[in-house]
Amino acid sequence: MQQLTVTFDLTAENLEKLKAFCQEAGVEMVSKKSAAKDKKEEPKTKASKQAAAKEAKTETPKQEASKQEEIEQKVSESAAAKAITKTDVRAVALKLSKAGMSDTLKSIFAKFDASKLSEVPEECYADLMDELMAAEVNKNA
């Protein structure tokens, strides 16, 4: 099971957008509070762990890849629908940089004939964000 952790300011507007995205993508949204509660209530038997493992193995790698591509496409579409700001791009680039992916960042910026964010035209932010998000997904894979 692949996981994606998203951190953002919790406003009513952001929460509604996240709920809508999760419904479209068929993704279950779990908060830290509900995840902790579920862990406490979940039985810790060997049989239940084996059943969960068997259930997780029912999908083929092709199905998993297809679902991942579908989610990535929906993330990309939602990102394109919203105006991407320099702050948005900087946040993702900083996360990749802190993860030790400076070489990847340099190659992505090179695709836009830039060596730093301030050299990338504002109209290219959506494409740049797509590249950065793809690199982040690959890092987590």
CSV table of C-alpha atoms in Angstrom, one decimal:
chain,number,residue,atom,x,y,z
A,1,MET,CA,0.0,0.0,0.0
A,2,GLN,CA,1.4,3.4,-1.0
A,3,GLN,CA,0.8,6.3,1.2
A,4,LEU,CA,0.8,10.0,0.5
A,5,THR,CA,1.0,12.5,3.4
A,6,VAL,CA,-0.3,16.0,2.7
A,7,THR,CA,0.2,18.9,5.0
A,8,PHE,CA,-1.7,22.2,4.5
A,9,ASP,CA,-3.6,24.9,6.4
A,10,LEU,CA,-6.8,23.4,7.5
A,11,THR,CA,-9.5,25.8,6.3
A,12,ALA,CA,-13.0,24.9,5.3
A,13,GLU,CA,-12.2,25.6,1.7
A,14,ASN,CA,-9.1,23.3,1.7
A,15,LEU,CA,-11.0,20.6,3.5
A,16,GLU,CA,-13.8,20.6,1.0
A,17,LYS,CA,-11.3,20.5,-1.9
A,18,LEU,CA,-9.5,17.6,-0.3
A,19,LYS,CA,-12.7,15.7,0.3
A,20,ALA,CA,-13.8,16.2,-3.3
A,21,PHE,CA,-10.4,15.1,-4.6
A,22,CYS,CA,-10.4,11.9,-2.5
A,23,GLN,CA,-13.9,11.0,-3.6
A,24,GLU,CA,-12.9,11.4,-7.3
A,25,ALA,CA,-9.8,9.4,-6.8
A,26,GLY,CA,-11.5,6.7,-4.8
A,27,VAL,CA,-9.0,7.3,-2.0
A,28,GLU,CA,-9.7,6.9,1.7
A,29,MET,CA,-8.9,10.0,3.7
A,30,VAL,CA,-7.5,9.2,7.2
A,31,SER,CA,-6.7,11.8,9.8
A,32,LYS,CA,-4.1,11.1,12.5
A,33,LYS,CA,-6.8,11.0,15.1
A,34,SER,CA,-9.0,8.5,13.2
A,35,ALA,CA,-5.9,6.4,12.3
A,36,ALA,CA,-4.8,6.2,16.0
A,37,LYS,CA,-8.4,5.3,17.0
A,38,ASP,CA,-8.6,2.6,14.3
A,39,LYS,CA,-5.3,1.1,15.5
A,40,LYS,CA,-6.5,0.8,19.1
A,41,GLU,CA,-9.8,-0.9,18.0
A,42,GLU,CA,-8.1,-3.3,15.5
A,43,PRO,CA,-7.6,-6.8,16.8
A,44,LYS,CA,-3.9,-7.8,17.0
A,45,THR,CA,-4.4,-11.4,16.1
A,46,LYS,CA,-2.1,-13.3,13.8
A,47,ALA,CA,-5.1,-14.4,11.7
A,48,SER,CA,-6.3,-10.8,11.1
A,49,LYS,CA,-2.8,-9.8,10.1
A,50,GLN,CA,-2.6,-12.7,7.6
A,51,ALA,CA,-6.0,-11.9,6.2
A,52,ALA,CA,-5.0,-8.2,5.7
A,53,ALA,CA,-1.8,-9.3,4.0
A,54,LYS,CA,-3.7,-11.7,1.7
A,55,GLU,CA,-6.2,-8.9,0.8
A,56,ALA,CA,-3.4,-6.5,0.0
A,57,LYS,CA,-1.8,-9.0,-2.4
A,58,THR,CA,-5.0,-9.4,-4.5
A,59,GLU,CA,-4.1,-6.5,-6.8
A,60,THR,CA,-1.6,-7.1,-9.5
A,61,PRO,CA,1.4,-4.7,-10.0
A,62,LYS,CA,-0.3,-3.6,-13.2
A,63,GLN,CA,-3.5,-2.6,-11.4
A,64,GLU,CA,-1.4,-0.8,-8.7
A,65,ALA,CA,0.5,1.1,-11.4
A,66,SER,CA,-2.7,1.9,-13.2
A,67,LYS,CA,-4.3,3.3,-10.0
A,68,GLN,CA,-1.1,5.3,-9.2
A,69,GLU,CA,-1.2,6.8,-12.7
A,70,GLU,CA,-4.8,7.7,-12.3
A,71,ILE,CA,-4.2,9.4,-9.0
A,72,GLU,CA,-1.2,11.3,-10.4
A,73,GLN,CA,-3.3,12.4,-13.3
A,74,LYS,CA,-6.0,13.7,-11.0
A,75,VAL,CA,-3.5,15.5,-8.8
A,76,SER,CA,-2.0,17.0,-12.0
A,77,GLU,CA,-5.5,18.1,-13.2
A,78,SER,CA,-6.4,19.6,-9.9
A,79,ALA,CA,-3.0,21.4,-9.7
A,80,ALA,CA,-3.6,22.8,-13.2
A,81,ALA,CA,-7.1,24.0,-12.3
A,82,LYS,CA,-5.7,26.0,-9.4
A,83,ALA,CA,-3.2,28.8,-10.1
A,84,ILE,CA,0.2,27.7,-9.0
A,85,THR,CA,2.2,30.3,-7.1
A,86,LYS,CA,5.9,30.7,-6.6
A,87,THR,CA,5.3,29.8,-3.0
A,88,ASP,CA,3.6,26.5,-3.9
A,89,VAL,CA,6.5,25.5,-6.2
A,90,ARG,CA,9.1,26.6,-3.7
A,91,ALA,CA,7.5,24.4,-1.0
A,92,VAL,CA,7.7,21.3,-3.1
A,93,ALA,CA,11.3,22.1,-4.4
A,94,LEU,CA,12.4,22.7,-0.8
A,95,LYS,CA,11.0,19.3,0.3
A,96,LEU,CA,12.9,17.6,-2.5
A,97,SER,CA,16.1,19.5,-1.7
A,98,LYS,CA,15.9,18.5,2.0
A,99,ALA,CA,15.4,14.9,0.9
A,100,GLY,CA,18.8,15.0,-0.8
A,101,MET,CA,17.5,15.3,-4.4
A,102,SER,CA,19.4,18.4,-5.4
A,103,ASP,CA,20.6,16.8,-8.6
A,104,THR,CA,17.1,15.9,-9.6
A,105,LEU,CA,16.0,19.5,-8.9
A,106,LYS,CA,18.9,20.8,-11.1
A,107,SER,CA,17.8,18.6,-14.0
A,108,ILE,CA,14.2,19.6,-13.6
A,109,PHE,CA,15.1,23.3,-13.6
A,110,ALA,CA,17.3,22.7,-16.6
A,111,LYS,CA,14.3,21.6,-18.6
A,112,PHE,CA,13.0,25.1,-18.1
A,113,ASP,CA,16.3,26.7,-19.0
A,114,ALA,CA,16.7,27.9,-15.4
A,115,SER,CA,19.1,27.2,-12.6
A,116,LYS,CA,16.8,28.6,-9.9
A,117,LEU,CA,13.1,29.2,-9.4
A,118,SER,CA,13.3,33.0,-10.0
A,119,GLU,CA,14.4,32.2,-13.5
A,120,VAL,CA,11.4,30.2,-14.4
A,121,PRO,CA,8.5,32.2,-16.1
A,122,GLU,CA,5.4,32.3,-14.0
A,123,GLU,CA,3.3,30.7,-16.9
A,124,CYS,CA,5.5,27.6,-16.6
A,125,TYR,CA,4.8,27.0,-12.8
A,126,ALA,CA,2.1,24.4,-13.5
A,127,ASP,CA,4.4,22.4,-15.7
A,128,LEU,CA,7.3,22.8,-13.2
A,129,MET,CA,5.0,21.7,-10.4
A,130,ASP,CA,4.0,18.6,-12.4
A,131,GLU,CA,7.7,17.7,-12.8
A,132,LEU,CA,8.4,18.3,-9.1
A,133,MET,CA,5.4,16.2,-8.0
A,134,ALA,CA,6.5,13.4,-10.3
A,135,ALA,CA,10.0,13.4,-8.8
A,136,GLU,CA,8.5,13.4,-5.3
A,137,VAL,CA,6.2,10.4,-6.2
A,138,ASN,CA,9.3,8.6,-7.7
A,139,LYS,CA,11.2,9.3,-4.5
A,140,ASN,CA,8.5,7.7,-2.4
A,141,ALA,CA,8.1,4.7,-4.7
